XYZ file of C-alpha atoms in Angstrom:
703
model
C -97.715 116.873 108.011
C -94.765 118.586 109.716
C -93.367 118.227 113.208
C -93.957 121.271 115.379
C -91.437 122.222 118.065
C -90.712 125.036 120.495
C -88.374 127.928 119.788
C -86.759 130.672 121.851
C -85.342 134.135 121.481
C -81.765 133.587 121.016
C -77.160 150.406 120.296
C -75.665 153.857 120.670
C -72.113 153.047 119.686
C -72.078 150.051 117.349
C -72.684 152.190 114.217
C -69.394 153.952 115.011
C -67.642 150.659 115.804
C -68.776 149.340 112.410
C -67.589 152.519 110.702
C -71.009 153.581 109.403
C -70.984 157.387 109.986
C -67.751 157.921 108.027
C -68.206 155.011 105.612
C -71.334 153.149 104.559
C -73.797 155.907 105.549
C -71.802 158.484 103.590
C -72.049 156.292 100.492
C -75.827 156.110 100.934
C -76.231 159.883 101.409
C -75.983 160.018 105.207
C -78.128 158.534 107.986
C -81.135 160.460 106.664
C -81.048 158.225 103.553
C -79.397 154.978 104.680
C -81.695 152.046 103.927
C -84.632 153.997 102.495
C -86.905 151.913 100.294
C -85.844 148.617 101.902
C -88.268 146.697 104.150
C -86.855 144.549 106.970
C -89.267 141.940 108.306
C -88.568 141.035 111.932
C -90.004 137.820 113.374
C -89.866 138.302 117.112
C -91.973 139.319 120.142
C -93.661 142.296 118.489
C -92.955 146.014 118.805
C -93.813 149.122 120.798
C -95.238 151.367 118.041
C -95.074 154.472 120.241
C -91.296 154.387 120.679
C -89.515 157.352 119.031
C -87.149 154.906 117.325
C -90.064 153.991 115.035
C -91.687 157.401 114.496
C -91.985 158.775 110.966
C -92.417 162.451 111.827
C -88.759 163.201 112.579
C -88.221 164.654 109.124
C -90.227 166.479 106.484
C -88.326 164.737 103.678
C -90.121 162.510 101.202
C -90.398 159.113 102.890
C -93.024 156.957 101.150
C -93.947 153.414 102.082
C -92.140 151.235 99.506
C -94.527 150.415 96.666
C -93.458 146.762 96.535
C -94.479 146.074 100.151
C -97.896 144.419 100.315
C -98.359 143.852 104.054
C -100.935 145.264 106.416
C -101.209 146.658 109.916
C -103.312 144.637 112.328
C -105.618 146.739 114.517
C -106.558 145.643 118.060
C -107.448 147.362 121.326
C -103.799 147.548 122.387
C -102.499 148.155 118.847
C -104.956 150.798 117.655
C -105.394 152.323 114.237
C -102.525 154.656 113.470
C -99.896 152.465 115.180
C -98.222 151.882 111.819
C -96.702 154.671 109.757
C -94.165 155.185 106.981
C -91.413 153.749 109.220
C -93.334 150.883 110.818
C -95.104 149.826 107.636
C -96.697 146.585 108.829
C -97.451 144.590 111.981
C -99.207 141.246 112.505
C -99.233 138.481 115.111
C -99.285 134.675 114.775
C -100.362 132.361 117.592
C -102.565 129.607 116.122
C -100.289 126.787 117.293
C -99.954 128.274 120.775
C -103.739 128.661 121.052
C -104.286 125.074 119.893
C -101.875 123.869 122.581
C -103.738 125.853 125.232
C -100.695 127.848 126.380
C -101.689 131.262 125.035
C -102.666 133.798 127.702
C -104.239 136.752 125.897
C -103.874 139.127 128.849
C -100.156 138.423 129.336
C -99.070 137.539 125.804
C -101.321 140.064 124.021
C -103.191 138.877 120.923
C -101.738 141.719 118.889
C -98.391 142.916 117.496
C -97.720 144.771 120.789
C -94.529 143.751 122.557
C -95.056 142.703 126.182
C -91.573 141.175 126.310
C -89.188 143.852 124.990
C -86.969 141.623 122.842
C -88.692 142.450 119.541
C -88.617 146.201 120.122
C -84.904 145.929 120.925
C -83.964 143.930 117.811
C -86.068 146.127 115.497
C -84.300 149.261 116.707
C -80.857 147.688 116.181
C -81.674 146.896 112.567
C -83.491 150.063 111.548
C -84.282 152.348 114.476
C -84.312 156.073 113.766
C -81.058 158.023 113.951
C -80.219 160.288 116.880
C -82.731 159.104 119.501
C -81.578 160.077 123.039
C -80.859 157.091 125.288
C -81.985 158.102 128.785
C -82.046 155.340 131.392
C -82.465 155.743 135.165
C -82.278 159.487 134.587
C -78.842 159.289 132.940
C -78.101 160.209 129.310
C -75.998 157.588 127.498
C -75.790 159.204 124.074
C -77.990 158.902 120.993
C -79.135 155.663 119.383
C -79.392 154.629 115.755
C -80.207 151.498 113.835
C -77.750 150.180 111.271
C -80.069 151.260 108.446
C -81.883 154.164 110.127
C -83.979 155.008 107.088
C -85.088 151.437 106.291
C -88.704 150.433 106.903
C -89.821 147.876 109.490
C -92.479 145.172 109.204
C -93.175 143.185 112.357
C -94.379 139.566 112.478
C -94.951 138.599 116.100
C -94.562 134.865 116.685
C -92.807 134.803 120.074
C -94.401 135.512 123.440
C -93.313 136.339 126.967
C -95.159 133.487 128.634
C -94.035 130.458 126.634
C -91.616 131.439 123.868
C -93.073 130.201 120.618
C -93.709 127.294 118.270
C -92.301 126.487 114.856
C -95.733 126.419 113.212
C -96.376 130.038 114.211
C -92.880 131.095 113.131
C -93.418 129.391 109.759
C -96.744 131.203 109.334
C -94.945 134.485 110.058
C -92.168 133.691 107.544
C -94.691 132.761 104.867
C -96.631 135.982 105.465
C -93.473 138.098 105.328
C -92.569 136.487 102.002
C -96.086 137.059 100.672
C -95.848 140.697 101.808
C -92.652 141.054 99.743
C -90.258 142.207 102.447
C -86.633 142.511 101.316
C -84.949 141.015 104.386
C -86.118 138.667 107.130
C -84.362 138.805 110.502
C -84.869 136.060 113.080
C -83.354 136.264 116.531
C -84.935 132.842 117.059
C -83.442 129.350 117.335
C -84.963 125.908 117.980
C -84.822 124.549 121.509
C -83.203 121.339 120.249
C -81.446 120.017 117.175
C -84.066 118.999 114.586
C -84.518 115.204 114.321
C -84.683 113.299 111.053
C -82.541 112.808 107.996
C -80.693 116.135 108.198
C -80.783 119.304 110.300
C -81.748 121.292 107.191
C -85.104 119.491 106.983
C -86.987 121.406 109.626
C -90.047 123.628 109.088
C -88.297 126.936 109.841
C -85.290 126.338 107.563
C -87.486 125.089 104.741
C -89.846 128.064 105.062
C -86.813 130.340 104.893
C -85.677 128.514 101.753
C -89.000 129.432 100.158
C -88.398 133.043 101.200
C -84.957 132.932 99.553
C -86.640 131.595 96.403
C -88.738 134.773 96.469
C -85.551 136.872 96.564
C -85.512 137.621 100.302
C -82.232 137.717 102.248
C -82.655 135.831 105.538
C -80.575 136.393 108.679
C -80.655 134.230 111.806
C -78.932 134.327 115.171
C -76.429 131.497 115.651
C -77.789 130.783 119.147
C -76.462 131.341 122.663
C -75.387 127.734 123.204
C -71.588 128.212 122.912
C -68.738 127.770 123.496
C -68.845 124.013 122.837
C -68.073 122.752 119.316
C -71.122 121.820 117.210
C -73.378 123.986 119.362
C -74.757 125.750 116.268
C -78.523 126.344 116.178
C -78.757 127.712 112.606
C -77.895 125.132 109.984
C -78.741 125.731 106.354
C -76.602 127.273 103.597
C -79.388 129.596 102.418
C -79.569 131.187 105.884
C -77.034 133.848 106.857
C -76.004 132.878 110.389
C -74.548 135.487 112.754
C -72.445 134.933 115.863
C -71.870 137.492 118.623
C -68.776 139.547 119.323
C -67.802 142.203 121.817
C -67.139 145.772 120.726
C -64.652 148.164 122.314
C -67.042 150.169 124.509
C -67.292 149.080 128.125
C -69.060 150.560 131.111
C -67.060 149.808 134.244
C -67.188 151.240 137.712
C -65.065 150.406 140.721
C -65.201 150.117 144.469
C -62.135 151.384 146.323
C -61.795 149.717 149.733
C -60.277 151.142 152.871
C -57.304 148.777 152.527
C -56.507 150.449 149.149
C -57.747 147.518 147.079
C -59.737 148.447 143.961
C -62.329 145.971 142.654
C -64.041 146.391 139.258
C -67.798 146.161 138.948
C -70.678 146.632 136.548
C -73.339 149.258 136.953
C -74.677 152.126 134.903
C -74.547 154.257 138.026
C -73.002 157.388 139.511
C -70.227 157.230 142.081
C -70.309 158.374 145.664
C -69.515 162.012 146.392
C -65.906 163.112 146.032
C -63.161 161.234 147.838
C -65.190 160.555 150.976
C -65.140 156.987 152.282
C -68.376 155.456 153.550
C -68.915 152.674 156.053
C -70.129 149.389 154.622
C -73.029 147.488 156.184
C -74.426 144.166 154.971
C -78.196 143.802 155.023
C -78.159 140.718 157.339
C -76.262 142.833 159.921
C -78.748 145.706 159.779
C -81.970 144.023 160.865
C -84.183 145.733 163.425
C -84.268 144.599 167.048
C -80.760 143.147 166.798
C -81.877 140.145 164.826
C -78.660 138.320 163.942
C -79.625 136.602 160.696
C -82.104 137.269 157.904
C -85.549 135.754 158.218
C -85.646 135.129 154.469
C -83.046 134.991 151.727
C -84.662 138.048 150.135
C -83.505 140.177 153.087
C -79.853 139.415 152.333
C -80.635 140.391 148.761
C -82.080 143.723 149.998
C -85.541 143.003 148.605
C -87.458 144.197 151.688
C -86.712 147.331 153.698
C -89.364 146.742 156.359
C -87.053 144.596 158.508
C -83.999 146.868 158.197
C -82.841 149.447 160.758
C -82.878 152.747 158.868
C -80.989 154.612 161.613
C -78.185 152.067 161.475
C -77.909 152.107 157.669
C -78.420 155.805 156.954
C -75.354 157.328 155.280
C -73.631 153.970 154.828
C -73.205 151.823 151.710
C -75.611 148.884 151.858
C -74.101 145.488 150.920
C -76.418 142.959 149.229
C -76.080 139.409 147.887
C -76.593 138.829 144.144
C -77.892 135.249 144.059
C -79.346 132.901 141.479
C -82.725 134.421 142.351
C -81.730 137.537 140.378
C -80.944 135.387 137.345
C -84.327 133.644 137.662
C -86.193 136.929 138.052
C -87.299 136.228 141.626
C -85.266 139.175 142.935
C -84.275 142.381 141.182
C -81.675 145.122 141.371
C -84.463 147.666 141.020
C -86.143 146.400 144.209
C -82.807 146.486 146.052
C -82.303 150.102 144.952
C -85.742 150.962 146.335
C -84.727 149.299 149.606
C -81.487 151.303 149.735
C -83.353 154.563 149.138
C -85.977 153.692 151.759
C -83.264 153.332 154.417
C -81.267 156.383 153.221
C -78.195 154.393 152.198
C -75.382 156.320 150.507
C -75.113 153.613 147.870
C -75.354 149.885 147.285
C -72.836 147.142 146.446
C -73.841 143.647 145.298
C -71.401 140.781 145.779
C -71.791 137.676 143.640
C -73.157 134.541 145.237
C -70.717 131.660 144.487
C -73.558 129.638 142.905
C -74.019 132.174 140.077
C -71.682 130.591 137.526
C -71.536 130.947 133.738
C -73.798 133.973 133.684
C -72.678 137.234 132.130
C -73.827 140.300 134.035
C -74.731 143.235 131.846
C -74.211 146.754 133.213
C -77.358 147.496 135.171
C -78.955 150.955 135.483
C -78.979 152.445 138.970
C -80.212 155.874 139.991
C -78.027 155.965 143.117
C -74.319 155.129 143.541
C -73.861 151.394 143.148
C -72.297 148.450 141.385
C -72.348 144.670 141.078
C -69.090 142.775 141.596
C -69.333 140.258 138.713
C -66.480 137.985 139.803
C -66.911 135.379 142.534
C -63.178 135.649 143.343
C -63.403 139.422 143.723
C -66.572 138.971 145.785
C -64.653 136.720 148.210
C -61.934 139.385 148.559
C -64.575 142.039 149.199
C -66.398 139.943 151.824
C -63.138 138.995 153.527
C -62.256 142.672 153.972
C -65.764 143.462 155.223
C -65.898 140.608 157.745
C -62.369 141.194 159.050
C -63.260 144.835 159.706
C -66.270 144.074 161.890
C -65.793 144.788 165.593
C -67.767 142.437 167.863
C -68.513 142.360 171.596
C -66.338 139.666 173.132
C -69.161 138.381 175.325
C -72.262 138.517 173.120
C -70.467 138.454 169.729
C -72.830 141.235 168.705
C -71.431 143.668 166.130
C -70.609 146.947 167.830
C -68.805 148.705 164.950
C -68.701 148.491 161.147
C -65.064 149.210 160.338
C -65.022 148.546 156.582
C -65.132 151.665 154.410
C -65.289 152.204 150.662
C -66.087 154.651 147.895
C -67.703 153.926 144.536
C -66.255 155.317 141.327
C -69.082 155.840 138.845
C -69.772 153.884 135.651
C -71.758 156.379 133.596
C -68.912 157.171 131.206
C -67.815 154.437 128.793
C -64.255 153.211 128.377
C -62.876 152.405 124.934
C -59.936 150.532 123.497
C -60.129 146.939 124.685
C -58.956 144.255 122.283
C -62.061 143.794 120.215
C -63.896 142.443 118.419
C -63.703 139.053 120.101
C -66.077 136.101 119.982
C -68.253 135.928 123.093
C -68.325 132.672 125.075
C -72.070 132.194 124.589
C -71.967 132.514 120.793
C -72.769 129.123 119.201
C -69.912 127.385 117.400
C -69.370 125.198 114.374
C -68.786 122.758 112.821
C -72.281 122.766 111.367
C -73.943 119.479 112.425
C -75.549 117.735 109.470
C -77.750 115.434 111.536
C -78.352 114.029 115.005
C -75.353 111.697 114.686
C -73.332 114.942 114.711
C -71.776 114.207 111.339
C -70.219 117.401 110.014
C -71.794 119.254 107.111
C -69.724 120.659 104.231
C -71.038 124.098 105.206
C -69.374 126.810 107.268
C -71.338 128.157 110.233
C -71.515 130.821 111.512
C -71.213 132.992 108.408
C -69.665 135.865 110.351
C -69.769 137.685 113.691
C -71.218 141.096 114.561
C -71.651 143.122 117.764
C -73.826 141.271 120.257
C -72.490 142.153 123.709
C -73.882 145.009 125.831
C -76.008 146.505 123.053
C -78.264 149.475 123.678
C -81.626 149.189 121.968
C -85.167 150.494 122.243
C -87.302 148.933 124.978
C -91.033 148.404 125.045
C -93.064 150.344 127.606
C -94.716 146.972 128.334
C -91.448 145.013 128.288
C -90.915 142.514 131.091
C -88.066 140.394 129.698
C -85.394 142.253 131.691
C -86.584 143.297 135.123
C -83.776 145.840 135.517
C -85.076 147.857 132.553
C -88.802 147.704 133.339
C -90.322 151.103 132.687
C -87.286 152.360 130.762
C -87.330 153.311 127.069
C -83.959 151.688 126.307
C -82.227 148.538 127.515
C -78.762 147.022 127.253
C -78.840 143.330 126.290
C -76.360 140.716 125.077
C -76.702 137.703 122.792
C -76.612 136.523 119.211
C -80.177 137.914 119.148
C -78.542 141.366 119.132
C -75.920 140.419 116.528
C -78.371 139.211 113.853
C -80.286 142.508 113.428
C -76.976 144.354 113.059
C -76.402 142.277 109.927
C -80.012 142.673 108.775
C -79.456 146.430 108.841
C -76.144 146.170 106.968
C -77.860 143.944 104.392
C -80.446 146.706 103.878
C -77.631 149.114 102.964
C -76.322 146.614 100.404
C -79.834 146.024 99.026
C -80.316 149.785 98.686
C -77.099 150.166 96.669
C -77.481 146.925 94.687
C -81.249 146.340 94.360
C -80.746 143.491 91.870
C -78.463 141.478 94.167
C -79.730 137.971 94.972
C -79.845 136.891 98.630
C -76.635 134.895 98.087
C -74.895 137.916 96.538
C -75.783 140.039 99.580
C -74.403 137.321 101.854
C -71.289 137.065 99.712
C -70.656 140.823 99.864
C -70.837 140.641 103.665
C -68.700 137.495 103.882
C -65.759 138.259 101.578
C -65.082 141.726 103.003
C -64.829 140.888 106.713
C -62.158 141.998 109.149
C -59.855 139.279 110.514
C -57.967 141.287 113.139
C -58.942 143.324 116.184
C -58.513 147.049 116.685
C -54.893 146.514 117.755
C -54.040 144.552 114.616
C -53.915 141.216 116.423
C -55.919 138.092 115.492
C -59.536 138.125 116.644
C -59.762 136.113 119.857
C -62.473 133.718 120.992
C -63.598 133.145 124.576
C -63.538 129.417 125.430
C -65.238 129.071 128.844
C -68.226 130.389 130.770
C -66.237 131.321 133.866
C -63.447 133.882 133.534
C -63.831 133.832 129.738
C -61.096 136.386 129.008
C -58.487 134.227 130.734
C -59.146 131.275 128.411
C -59.443 133.000 125.039
C -57.423 131.821 122.060
C -57.290 132.941 118.404
C -60.661 132.454 116.710
C -61.101 129.896 113.941
C -63.794 129.910 111.247
C -65.841 127.628 113.525
C -65.993 130.561 115.972
C -66.288 133.572 113.659
C -67.100 132.239 110.179
C -65.517 134.534 107.598
C -64.698 137.143 110.255
C -66.130 140.369 111.693
C -68.611 142.359 109.592
C -67.125 145.320 107.697
C -70.055 147.474 106.602
C -68.207 149.889 104.347
C -66.183 147.259 102.494
C -69.352 145.200 101.927
C -70.733 148.041 99.776
C -67.851 147.571 97.320
C -67.098 143.815 97.287
C -65.704 143.639 93.747
C -66.548 139.956 93.347
C -69.538 137.966 94.582
C -70.227 134.237 94.908
C -73.794 133.637 93.772
C -76.048 130.707 94.571
C -79.649 130.040 93.505
C -82.693 128.276 94.904
C -82.112 125.558 92.297
C -78.610 125.029 93.706
C -79.975 124.622 97.236
C -82.660 122.251 95.925
C -79.992 120.092 94.202
C -77.941 120.105 97.404
C -80.896 118.763 99.402
C -81.593 116.146 96.724
C -77.959 115.041 97.003
C -78.509 113.895 100.598
C -78.936 110.122 100.562
C -82.597 109.129 100.949
C -83.875 112.704 100.896
C -86.255 112.465 97.911
C -89.543 112.003 99.825
C -88.628 114.672 102.384
C -87.713 117.192 99.698
C -90.986 116.502 97.890
C -92.932 116.877 101.134
C -91.471 120.319 101.796
C -91.176 121.739 98.277
C -93.776 119.889 96.221
C -91.094 119.075 93.632
C -89.464 115.742 92.892
C -85.727 115.202 93.004
C -83.808 114.158 89.931
C -80.384 112.570 90.200
C -78.060 114.796 92.218
C -74.579 114.217 93.600
C -74.163 117.785 94.853
C -72.761 118.248 98.360
C -72.385 121.330 100.513
C -68.816 121.741 99.292
C -70.129 122.018 95.713
C -72.417 124.941 96.516
C -70.964 128.231 95.279
C -70.544 129.588 98.794
C -67.999 132.258 99.859
C -66.118 129.559 101.780
C -64.811 126.054 101.106
C -65.645 123.419 103.718
C -64.839 119.729 103.302
C -65.976 117.509 106.174
C -64.265 114.346 104.880
C -61.492 114.534 102.284
C -61.169 110.979 100.992
C -57.928 111.137 99.019
C -58.833 113.822 96.463
C -61.571 116.286 95.658
C -62.204 118.875 92.956
C -63.958 122.062 94.055
C -65.119 124.894 91.798
C -66.024 128.441 92.771
C -67.510 130.929 90.311
C -67.145 134.648 90.938
C -69.168 137.484 89.394
C -67.619 140.920 88.898
C -70.003 143.547 90.327
C -67.480 146.378 89.866
C -65.604 147.667 86.816
C -63.244 145.564 84.642
C -60.394 144.198 86.734
C -57.440 141.803 86.735
C -57.373 139.319 89.621
C -54.706 137.085 91.126
C -55.717 133.970 93.087
C -53.523 132.934 96.000
C -54.163 130.436 98.760
C -52.856 129.038 102.002
C -53.630 125.310 102.083
C -54.967 123.773 105.308
C -52.541 121.485 107.163
C -52.459 117.962 105.743
C -53.749 119.082 102.352
C -52.111 119.886 99.007
C -53.978 122.355 96.797
C -53.650 123.533 93.217
C -55.809 126.210 91.581
C -56.546 127.172 87.993
C -56.513 129.825 86.774
C -54.361 131.752 89.250
C -54.730 134.942 87.219
C -57.627 136.220 85.150
C -59.156 139.345 83.649
C -62.867 139.713 84.301
C -65.080 142.370 82.656
C -67.827 144.051 84.656
C -70.878 141.824 85.033
C -69.079 138.676 83.847
C -68.333 135.388 85.612
C -65.121 133.424 86.107
C -64.799 129.847 87.391
C -61.764 128.830 89.456
C -61.087 125.130 90.069
C -59.264 123.780 93.121
C -57.837 120.251 93.239
C -57.517 119.212 96.864
C -55.442 116.160 97.910
C -55.011 114.690 101.374
C -51.351 114.299 102.337
C -51.820 112.777 105.783
C -54.359 110.740 107.717
C -55.741 113.212 110.212
C -59.124 113.792 111.867
C -58.421 117.277 113.223
C -59.825 120.270 111.400
C -57.290 122.508 109.690
C -57.790 125.952 108.262
C -56.509 127.921 105.319
C -57.829 130.600 102.990
C -58.205 131.643 99.365
C -57.647 135.250 98.339
C -58.797 136.972 95.158
C -56.751 140.153 94.810
C -57.723 142.733 92.170
C -55.456 145.366 90.653
C -58.087 148.066 91.312
C -58.027 147.459 95.073
C -60.735 144.835 95.523
C -59.968 141.883 97.739
C -62.135 138.848 98.467
C -60.954 136.374 101.102
C -62.757 133.102 101.831
C -61.951 130.467 104.481
C -60.769 127.022 103.353
C -61.497 124.253 105.892
C -60.791 120.533 105.770
C -61.772 118.361 108.701
C -61.102 114.629 108.342
C -58.396 113.657 105.804
C -57.869 110.138 104.453
C -54.843 109.149 102.360
C -55.215 106.060 100.161
C -53.381 103.096 101.610
C -53.023 99.644 100.017
């Protein structure tokens, strides 16, 4: 008997940002080969099988369905025979728990692998969408899209739904089926709605099902969750799961409004600008009602959701000003409807100012087929409104507006800007330390494992997708979240699996972890946003609790030199080492615990994390040489309040052999603040493996 609980869903340029075209793809034979033979199982909201990102007729090259894959393609009225192909090799849906609870609506949620949400189509294309698919949104061309492993195969296991999210029992059924089907990688952009209760966070149905998948040799990737930036906000807990946080990349779409007083205000909007240098009068929707009505009848009129009450003659040729309220965030109002309103009244463009109640919400660039933008800052919105209101000319007697004096022009946002200081950790990305249980005791495990692009990511969009109203009816959408970061890593893992087919799941994770980048494009430390509002003004250097081992480096991960391996038996011993865990372990695994004193710090992870250092501790890490024979030097930077010694500090390791390195760690001060260091393995043939070294609470013996 297991507790069921609810869960939730937690790219044209990111291949270039990750260095794939000149690096990892070249090593795999180019994008036409990258990932071939590897099956990525995505547990999400389904897929649109008709999207060109998942077609298999783009090439005449040999492209067989991998022989080891044993899944099938479910056939329904809305997912007919022929929906699967050599690219989309399998598709099934799981909803037994939702049906039992009486929340499943077959007409809305679709009892098939079809994606009525959009999220699953998006994540699948990030991981393994076809290379070179044109991204055309609102009639504008934004380049060509590609998945990280564009030649990998996709198997879809739908367990999330538009109407209600999903339930752990259905997700577990999907995981178990994916493992039975022999996928190579499982990607979950799914997190629990609350921290699992009980003895430890690791003992929850999803994590334990994923442990069984790891036992079967499957690499599992999970989104960290969008619950940051608070400490211990992590929603992915276990050491056998590769947890991915979200970072920004260096492409931004920005447009601007230039006001008649020469002020320039930045905005967001995938939209053209107004014509030339001409300035256009501004008119707010509440001031443009027919029959001289002085205030909107409904809030939706101020949000430009209804053109029937607006005076077309008054608005024609002017820029319409609309309020962007919390109703847009809730899906009760939409930019698309406001654009229809603006076109119906022949406006020259549209500008949305931010309602002051919309706080802590990141606005993605929104497609517009007429000149327009959204001012995403409440402070800038106040400046804009002040200029507008001060420029109104009113009749001294009636106070009626007789002239709209404010003018502006919109500079378009169809062309991207590059070069910002990135990557950086996004404010919403969940943070460590990894909570071991509901008392919020810290685990000896580093989470997240690393960060990858998750902000403003282009991806395929379902023709039925309703998750983002602004992209309804489009074939691509731009979304943000750790949900977008996880499939980036699933795709990179497919490239590693293709090159090293015998790698264990832990070895794949190690290759990704020890080869990360620790600085931004300008050579400065990676920064981390610390607040919801004005996040760039509060950012500070990222710690491992923000970014794990660092930012994913796809090319370096294909030549890691050394790996840190870990087995199912190791994870089993770790769980048995938790005090009182025997019955729970037996319940989940069917096996009985022997005597185990193993902790998270004893697992052979590509990091060292000690939650409580009581005087002294001995830690061992064992590396495996997956390259040619090499001499290595071990160096380290001890965390504050800790003295460290290592042995050996130099060693020769033949190809395929293992070497243990022992660290003796002593507390030198009583301190409860986390401190950070690192260990570096430097090879004389150019390989370099760096792992974080974290100690939280330190206790020095005192008589």
